[in-house]
Coordinates of C-alpha atoms in Angstrom, one line a residue:
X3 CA 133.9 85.0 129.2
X4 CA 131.5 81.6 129.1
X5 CA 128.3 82.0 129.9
X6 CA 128.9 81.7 133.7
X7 CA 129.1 85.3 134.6
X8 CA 131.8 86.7 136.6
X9 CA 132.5 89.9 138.1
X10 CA 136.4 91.6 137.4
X11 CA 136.8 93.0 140.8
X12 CA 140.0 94.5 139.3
X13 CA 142.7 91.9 140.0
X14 CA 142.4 90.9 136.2
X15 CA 142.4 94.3 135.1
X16 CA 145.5 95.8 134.0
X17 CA 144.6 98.4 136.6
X18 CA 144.5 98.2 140.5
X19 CA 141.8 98.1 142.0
X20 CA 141.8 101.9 143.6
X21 CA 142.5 103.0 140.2
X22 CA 139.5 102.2 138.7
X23 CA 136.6 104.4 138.9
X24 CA 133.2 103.8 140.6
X25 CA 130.0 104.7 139.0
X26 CA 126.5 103.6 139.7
X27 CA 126.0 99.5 138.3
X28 CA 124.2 99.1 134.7
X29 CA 121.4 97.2 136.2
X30 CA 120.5 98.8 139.7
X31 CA 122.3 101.6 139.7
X32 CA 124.1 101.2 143.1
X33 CA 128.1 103.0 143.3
X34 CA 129.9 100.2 142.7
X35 CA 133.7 99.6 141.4
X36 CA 133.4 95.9 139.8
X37 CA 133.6 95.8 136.3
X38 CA 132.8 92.8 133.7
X39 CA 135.2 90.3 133.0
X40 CA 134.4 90.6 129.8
X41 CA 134.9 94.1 128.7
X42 CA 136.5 95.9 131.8
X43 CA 133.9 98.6 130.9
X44 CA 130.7 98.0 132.4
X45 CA 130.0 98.3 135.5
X46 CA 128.3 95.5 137.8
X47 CA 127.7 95.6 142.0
X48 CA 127.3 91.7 142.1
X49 CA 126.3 88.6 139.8
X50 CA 123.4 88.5 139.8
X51 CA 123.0 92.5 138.5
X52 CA 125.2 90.7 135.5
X53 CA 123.1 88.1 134.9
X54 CA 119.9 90.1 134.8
X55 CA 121.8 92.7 132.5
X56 CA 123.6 90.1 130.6
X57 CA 121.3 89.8 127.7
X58 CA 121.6 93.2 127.1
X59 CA 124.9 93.2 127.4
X60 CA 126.5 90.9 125.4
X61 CA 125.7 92.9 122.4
X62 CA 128.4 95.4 123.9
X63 CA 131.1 92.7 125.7
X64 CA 133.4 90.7 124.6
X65 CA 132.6 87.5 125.9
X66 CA 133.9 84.6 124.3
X67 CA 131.1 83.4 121.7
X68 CA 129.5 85.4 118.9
X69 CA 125.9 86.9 118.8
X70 CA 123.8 84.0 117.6
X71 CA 120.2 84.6 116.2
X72 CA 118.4 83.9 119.7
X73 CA 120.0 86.6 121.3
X74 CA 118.9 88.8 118.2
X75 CA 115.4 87.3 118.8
X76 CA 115.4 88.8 122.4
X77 CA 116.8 92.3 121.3
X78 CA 113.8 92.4 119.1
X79 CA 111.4 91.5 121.3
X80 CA 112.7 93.9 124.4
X81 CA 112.7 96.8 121.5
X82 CA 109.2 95.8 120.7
X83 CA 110.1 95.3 116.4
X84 CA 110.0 92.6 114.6
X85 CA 113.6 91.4 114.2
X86 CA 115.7 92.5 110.7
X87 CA 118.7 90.1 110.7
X88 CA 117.6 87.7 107.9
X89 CA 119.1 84.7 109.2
X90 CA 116.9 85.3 112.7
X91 CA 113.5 86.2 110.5
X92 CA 113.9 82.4 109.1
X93 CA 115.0 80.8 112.5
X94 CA 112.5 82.3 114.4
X95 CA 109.6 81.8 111.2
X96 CA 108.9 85.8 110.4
X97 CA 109.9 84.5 107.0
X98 CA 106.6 82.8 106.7
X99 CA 104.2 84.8 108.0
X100 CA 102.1 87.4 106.0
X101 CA 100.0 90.1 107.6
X102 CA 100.8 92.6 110.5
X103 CA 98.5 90.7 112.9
X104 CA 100.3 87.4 112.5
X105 CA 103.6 89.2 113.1
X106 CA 102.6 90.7 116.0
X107 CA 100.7 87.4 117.0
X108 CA 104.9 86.1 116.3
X109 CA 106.6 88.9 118.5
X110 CA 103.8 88.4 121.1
X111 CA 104.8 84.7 121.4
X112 CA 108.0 85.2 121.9
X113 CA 108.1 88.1 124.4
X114 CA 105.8 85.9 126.5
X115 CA 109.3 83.2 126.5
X116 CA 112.1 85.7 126.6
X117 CA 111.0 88.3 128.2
X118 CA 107.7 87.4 130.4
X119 CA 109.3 83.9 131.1
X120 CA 112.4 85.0 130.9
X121 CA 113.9 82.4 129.2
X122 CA 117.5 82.0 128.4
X123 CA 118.5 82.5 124.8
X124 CA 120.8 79.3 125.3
X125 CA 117.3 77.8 125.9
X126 CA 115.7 78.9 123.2
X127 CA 118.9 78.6 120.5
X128 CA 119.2 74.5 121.4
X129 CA 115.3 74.2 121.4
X130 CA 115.4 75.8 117.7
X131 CA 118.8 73.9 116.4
X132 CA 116.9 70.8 117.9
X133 CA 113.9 71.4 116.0
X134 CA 111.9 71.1 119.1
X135 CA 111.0 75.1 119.3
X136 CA 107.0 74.7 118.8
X137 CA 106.9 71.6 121.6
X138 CA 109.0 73.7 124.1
X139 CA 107.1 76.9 123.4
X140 CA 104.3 75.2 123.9
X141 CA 104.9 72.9 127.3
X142 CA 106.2 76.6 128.6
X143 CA 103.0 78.3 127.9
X144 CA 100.8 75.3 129.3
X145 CA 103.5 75.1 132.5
X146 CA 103.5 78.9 133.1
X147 CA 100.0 80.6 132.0
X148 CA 96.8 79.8 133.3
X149 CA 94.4 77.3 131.4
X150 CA 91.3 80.3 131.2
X151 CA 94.0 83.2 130.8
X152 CA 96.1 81.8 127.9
X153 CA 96.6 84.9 125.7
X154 CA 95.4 85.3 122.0
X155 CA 98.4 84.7 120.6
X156 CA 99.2 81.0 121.8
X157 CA 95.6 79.8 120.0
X158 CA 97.0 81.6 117.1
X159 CA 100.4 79.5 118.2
X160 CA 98.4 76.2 118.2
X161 CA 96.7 76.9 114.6
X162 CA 100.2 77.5 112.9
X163 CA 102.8 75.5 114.7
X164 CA 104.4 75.1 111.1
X165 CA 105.3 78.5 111.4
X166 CA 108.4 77.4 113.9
X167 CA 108.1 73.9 112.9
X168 CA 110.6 72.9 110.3
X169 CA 109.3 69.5 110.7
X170 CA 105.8 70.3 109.7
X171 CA 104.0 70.7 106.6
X172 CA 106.3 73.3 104.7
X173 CA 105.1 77.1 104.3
X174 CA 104.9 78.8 101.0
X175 CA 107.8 81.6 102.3
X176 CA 106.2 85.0 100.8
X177 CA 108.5 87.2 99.7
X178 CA 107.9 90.7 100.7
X179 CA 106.3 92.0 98.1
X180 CA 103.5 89.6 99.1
X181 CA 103.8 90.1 102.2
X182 CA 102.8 94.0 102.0
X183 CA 100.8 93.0 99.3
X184 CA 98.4 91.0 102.2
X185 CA 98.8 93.9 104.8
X186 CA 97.1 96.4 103.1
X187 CA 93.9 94.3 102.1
X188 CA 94.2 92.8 99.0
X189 CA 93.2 89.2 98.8
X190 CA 94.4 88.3 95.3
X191 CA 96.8 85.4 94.8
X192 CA 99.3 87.2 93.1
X193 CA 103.2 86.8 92.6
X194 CA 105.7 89.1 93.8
X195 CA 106.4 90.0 90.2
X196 CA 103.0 90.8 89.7
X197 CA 102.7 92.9 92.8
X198 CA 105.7 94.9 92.3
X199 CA 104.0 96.0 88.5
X200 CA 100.9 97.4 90.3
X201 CA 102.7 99.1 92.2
X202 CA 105.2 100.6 90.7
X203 CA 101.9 102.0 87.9
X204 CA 100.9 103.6 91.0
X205 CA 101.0 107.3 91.9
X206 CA 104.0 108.2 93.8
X207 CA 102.0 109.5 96.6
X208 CA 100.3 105.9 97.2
X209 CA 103.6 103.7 95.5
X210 CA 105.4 105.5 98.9
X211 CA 103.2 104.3 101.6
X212 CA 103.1 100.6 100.1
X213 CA 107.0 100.4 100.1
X214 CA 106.6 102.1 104.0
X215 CA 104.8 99.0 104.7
X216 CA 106.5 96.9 103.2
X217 CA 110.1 98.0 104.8
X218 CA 108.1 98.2 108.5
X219 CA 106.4 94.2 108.3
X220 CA 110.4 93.5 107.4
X221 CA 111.8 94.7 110.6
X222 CA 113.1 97.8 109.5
X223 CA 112.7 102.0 109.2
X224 CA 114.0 103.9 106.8
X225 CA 117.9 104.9 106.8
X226 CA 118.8 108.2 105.7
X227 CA 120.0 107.4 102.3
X228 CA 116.2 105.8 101.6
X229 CA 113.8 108.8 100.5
X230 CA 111.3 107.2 103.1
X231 CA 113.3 108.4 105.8
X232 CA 112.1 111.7 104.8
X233 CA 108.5 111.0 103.9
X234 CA 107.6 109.6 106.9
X235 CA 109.5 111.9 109.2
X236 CA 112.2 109.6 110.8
X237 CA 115.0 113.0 110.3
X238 CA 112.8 114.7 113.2
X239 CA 114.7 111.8 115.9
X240 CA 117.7 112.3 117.6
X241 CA 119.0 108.5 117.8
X242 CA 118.7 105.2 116.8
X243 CA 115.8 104.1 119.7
X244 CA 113.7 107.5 118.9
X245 CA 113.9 105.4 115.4
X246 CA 113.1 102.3 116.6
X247 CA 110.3 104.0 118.9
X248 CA 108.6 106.1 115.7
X249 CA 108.7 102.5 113.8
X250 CA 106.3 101.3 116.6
X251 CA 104.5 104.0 116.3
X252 CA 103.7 103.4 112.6
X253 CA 103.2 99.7 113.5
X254 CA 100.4 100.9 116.0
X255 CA 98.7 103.4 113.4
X256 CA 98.7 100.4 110.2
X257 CA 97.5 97.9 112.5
X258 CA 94.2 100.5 113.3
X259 CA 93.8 101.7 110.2
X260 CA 93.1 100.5 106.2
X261 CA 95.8 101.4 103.6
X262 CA 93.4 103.5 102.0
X263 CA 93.0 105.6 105.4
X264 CA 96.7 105.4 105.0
X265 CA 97.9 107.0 101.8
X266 CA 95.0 109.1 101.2
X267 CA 96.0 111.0 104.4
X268 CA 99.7 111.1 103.8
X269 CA 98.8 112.2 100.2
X270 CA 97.1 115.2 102.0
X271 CA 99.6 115.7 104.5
X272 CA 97.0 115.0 107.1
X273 CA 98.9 112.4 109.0
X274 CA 98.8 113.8 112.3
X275 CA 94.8 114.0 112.4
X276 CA 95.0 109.9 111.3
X277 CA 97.2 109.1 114.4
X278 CA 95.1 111.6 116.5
X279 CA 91.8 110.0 114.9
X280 CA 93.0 106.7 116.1
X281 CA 93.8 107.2 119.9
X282 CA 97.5 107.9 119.5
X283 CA 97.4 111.5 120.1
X284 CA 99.9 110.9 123.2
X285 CA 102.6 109.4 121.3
X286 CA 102.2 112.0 118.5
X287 CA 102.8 114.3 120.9
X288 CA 105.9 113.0 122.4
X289 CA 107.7 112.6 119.2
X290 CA 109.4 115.9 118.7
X291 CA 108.4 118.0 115.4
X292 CA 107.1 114.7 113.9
X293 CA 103.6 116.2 113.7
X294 CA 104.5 119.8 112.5
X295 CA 106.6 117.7 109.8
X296 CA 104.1 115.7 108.6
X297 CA 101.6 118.4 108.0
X298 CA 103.8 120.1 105.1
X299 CA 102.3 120.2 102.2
X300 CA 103.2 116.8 99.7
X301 CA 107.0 116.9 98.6
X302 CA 108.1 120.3 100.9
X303 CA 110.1 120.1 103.4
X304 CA 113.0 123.4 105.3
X305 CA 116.3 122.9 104.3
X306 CA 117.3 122.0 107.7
X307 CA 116.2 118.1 106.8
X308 CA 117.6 117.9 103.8
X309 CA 120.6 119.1 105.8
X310 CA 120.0 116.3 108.1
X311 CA 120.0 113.8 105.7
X312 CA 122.9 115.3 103.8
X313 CA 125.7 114.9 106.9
X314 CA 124.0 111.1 107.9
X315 CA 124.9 109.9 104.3
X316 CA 128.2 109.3 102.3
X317 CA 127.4 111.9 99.9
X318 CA 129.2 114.6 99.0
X319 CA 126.7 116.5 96.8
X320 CA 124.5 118.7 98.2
X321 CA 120.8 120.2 96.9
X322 CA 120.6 123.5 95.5
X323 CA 118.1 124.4 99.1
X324 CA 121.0 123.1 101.3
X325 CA 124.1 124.6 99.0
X326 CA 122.6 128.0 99.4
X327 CA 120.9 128.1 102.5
X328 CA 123.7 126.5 105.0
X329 CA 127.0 127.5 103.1
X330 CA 128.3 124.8 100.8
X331 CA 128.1 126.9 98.0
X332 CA 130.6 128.7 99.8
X333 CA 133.3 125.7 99.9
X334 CA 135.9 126.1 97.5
X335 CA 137.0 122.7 97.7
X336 CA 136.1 119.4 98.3
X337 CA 138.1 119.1 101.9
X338 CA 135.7 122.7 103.1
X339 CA 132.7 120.8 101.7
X340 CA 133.9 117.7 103.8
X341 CA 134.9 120.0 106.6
X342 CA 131.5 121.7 106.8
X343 CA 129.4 118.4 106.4
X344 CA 131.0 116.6 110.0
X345 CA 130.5 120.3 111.5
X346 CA 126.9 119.9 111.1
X347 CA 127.1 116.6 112.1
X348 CA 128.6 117.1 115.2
X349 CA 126.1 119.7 115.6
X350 CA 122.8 117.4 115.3
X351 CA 124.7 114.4 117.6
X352 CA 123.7 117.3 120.6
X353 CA 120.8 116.0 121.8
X354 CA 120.2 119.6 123.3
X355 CA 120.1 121.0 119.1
X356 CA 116.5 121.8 118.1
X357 CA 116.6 121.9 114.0
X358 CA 113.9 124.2 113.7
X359 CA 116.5 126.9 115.8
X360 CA 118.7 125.9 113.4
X361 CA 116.3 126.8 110.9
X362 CA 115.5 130.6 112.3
X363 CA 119.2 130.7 112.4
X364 CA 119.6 130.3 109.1
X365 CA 116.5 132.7 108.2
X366 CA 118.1 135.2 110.4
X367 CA 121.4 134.8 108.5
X368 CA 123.3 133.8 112.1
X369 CA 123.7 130.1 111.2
X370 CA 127.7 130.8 112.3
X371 CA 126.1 132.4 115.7
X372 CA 124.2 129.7 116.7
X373 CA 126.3 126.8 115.5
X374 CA 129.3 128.9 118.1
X375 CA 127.2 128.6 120.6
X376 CA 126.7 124.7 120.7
X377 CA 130.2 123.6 119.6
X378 CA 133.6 125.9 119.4
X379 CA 134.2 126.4 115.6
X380 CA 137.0 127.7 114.1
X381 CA 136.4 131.4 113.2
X382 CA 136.9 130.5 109.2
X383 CA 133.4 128.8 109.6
X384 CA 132.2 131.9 109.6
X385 CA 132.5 133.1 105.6
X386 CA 131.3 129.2 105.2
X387 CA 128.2 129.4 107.0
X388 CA 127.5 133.0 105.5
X389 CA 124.2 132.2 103.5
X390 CA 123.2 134.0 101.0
X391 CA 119.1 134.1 101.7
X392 CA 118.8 135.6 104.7
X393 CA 115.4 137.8 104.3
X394 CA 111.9 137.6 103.9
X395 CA 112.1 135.6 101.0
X396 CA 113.6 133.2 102.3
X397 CA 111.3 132.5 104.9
X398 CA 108.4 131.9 102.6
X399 CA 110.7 130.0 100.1
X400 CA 109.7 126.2 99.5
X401 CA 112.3 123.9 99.8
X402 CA 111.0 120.8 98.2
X403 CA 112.6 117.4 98.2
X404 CA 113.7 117.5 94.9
X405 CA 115.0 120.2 94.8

């Protein structure tokens, strides 16, 4: 499929047009039967529901041509974080710039061309091949936004065209380290080298917070194999956008508050008062146990996260908290440990699962019970999931991280 959009009405389809199913379009929603061209899979009422859905889309259809970095550009922008492919970060300038204002000033400029504008990535991919990015982003802004309404960002724009310029006055690239380094404050001209052996003479309490910040001005959240993932709370989401959404959320909190707010606050475990402190009691709110989560005292967290993180990783080695408390010390060999581990992790893909349930479940010593009652399970899950805490003790046990 080229980039002129067509509509398989089912003639190209291996199946006839009565045999395929109707279901409501990806873009309006109206009952339709016409599927893409591309993939056979989505569903489109006409072409011009494609063409509004198609840069969305293409990351799911096979189409013809590859993902290029524009169309990675626009994905960041319509999830609101700055982009994480490396190759986009230094086509689209992110490599150059240092504090969280200038990369918001960055995402800002380009949501106003992709996504305000809408502007085709085609557009945008020759403009930034050609080397001609900052002229066109800028005869676009001029064409398209009032003269006494132009928003903060484009002055910003005009002051640092070098940032998109590759034929301007070269940037010193920062390399992340300096990057966080300049978010949090410091002023110092110091190398990355230099950076990194303050930090790492830190206390882990505050060294944790610098490395968050420095992940988040990257693009990125923590994956479950990173101990941040943890710290910070990202086990409490059910999917990859509830990620992407708590990300954002961070962004908003750092951008209102001083690192020192920061860390001193997470080293207290008095998170949730920060973000409620700084007018994002809403979002708090809304994102699930995040704020019972991040009032645990430093380094304790229930068994059920280390769970978490346990079945969204490759390892097969479980904590002493998770062994006991959810049945691995049970398997006898390696195939029930592996057995057990994609059990659970079919378990937390329900979106209906609540982990804390899980948790009382497993206080209650009814972890096979409950887990029954989401999925079917084999009855030999049973002596697996048999725990051997389940009493008073163990609900006032501490399950810390490293344990």
């Amino acid at each position: 499929m080229s980039d002129t959009l067509q509509i398989d009405n089912g003639q190209s389809s291996t199946e006839s047009p009565e045999q395929l199913s109707s279901g409501p379009c990806d873009y309006c929603g109206t009952a339709t039967t016409q599927r893409c061209s591309g993939c056979h899979c989505a569903l489109f009422c006409s072409k011009n529901c494609q063409k509004e859905a198609w840069q969305d889309h293409i990351f799911d259809c096979f189409n013809g041509r590859p993902v290029d970095t524009a169309d990675l550009l626009y994905r960041a922008c319509r999830d609101g974080m700055p982009p994480q492919d490396e190759q986009t970060r230094k086509a689209f300038g992110f490599d150059k710039v240092l504090t969280l204002t200038e990369v918001k000033n960055l995402m800002g400029l380009y949501y106003g061309i992709l996504i305000s504008m809408k502007v085709s990535t085609r557009k945008v991919r020759q403009w930034q091949v050609e080397n001609q990015l900052a002229k066109h982003i800028k005869l676009e802004y001029e064409a398209k936004t009032p003269e006494q309404g132009k928003p903060e960002f484009f002055a910003w724009f005009l002051t640092n065209e070098g940032v998109v310029d590759q034929s301007l006055p070269a940037f010193k690239v920062p390399d992340a380290w300096e990057r966080a380094w300049q978010s949090i404050g410091s002023s110092a001209q110091k190398s990355g080298t230099e950076i990194k052996e303050i930090i790492e003479a830190w206390p882990e309490r505050k060294k944790e917070p610098f490395l968050f910040y420095k992940l988040l001005l990257a693009g990125k959240h923590p994956q479950p194999d990173d101990p941040l993932w943890l710290c910070f709370g990202f086990c409490v989401c059910h999917e990859k956008q509830e990620e992407i959404n708590l990300a954002k959320l961070y962004l908003s909190l750092i951008e209102r508050c001083t690192f020192e707010e920061f860390w001193l606050s997470y080293n207290s475990a008095v998170l949730p008062g920060l973000f409620i402190n700084k007018g994002l009691s809403p979002e708090l709110e809304a994102s699930g146990h995040l704020k019972v989560f991040l009032s645990l005292p430093p380094n304790h967290i229930h068994s059920v996260w280390l769970l978490k993180q346990l079945v969204y990783t490759e390892h097969n080695e479980s904590t002493k908290a998770v062994s006991e408390d959810y049945g691995f010390a049970n398997c006898s060999t390696a195939e029930d440990f592996v057995e057990l581990k994609k059990l659970y992790k079919q378990l937390f893909e329900l979106r209906m699962v609540d982990e804390m349930e899980l948790d009382q479940a497993r206080l209650a010593g009814s972890i096979y019970q409950y887990v029954s009652g989401m999925i079917e399970i084999e009855s030999k899950y049973a002596r697996l999931m048999d725990n051997r805490y389940p009493s008073e003790e163990g609900q006032s046990r501490a399950q810390t991280i490293s344990s």
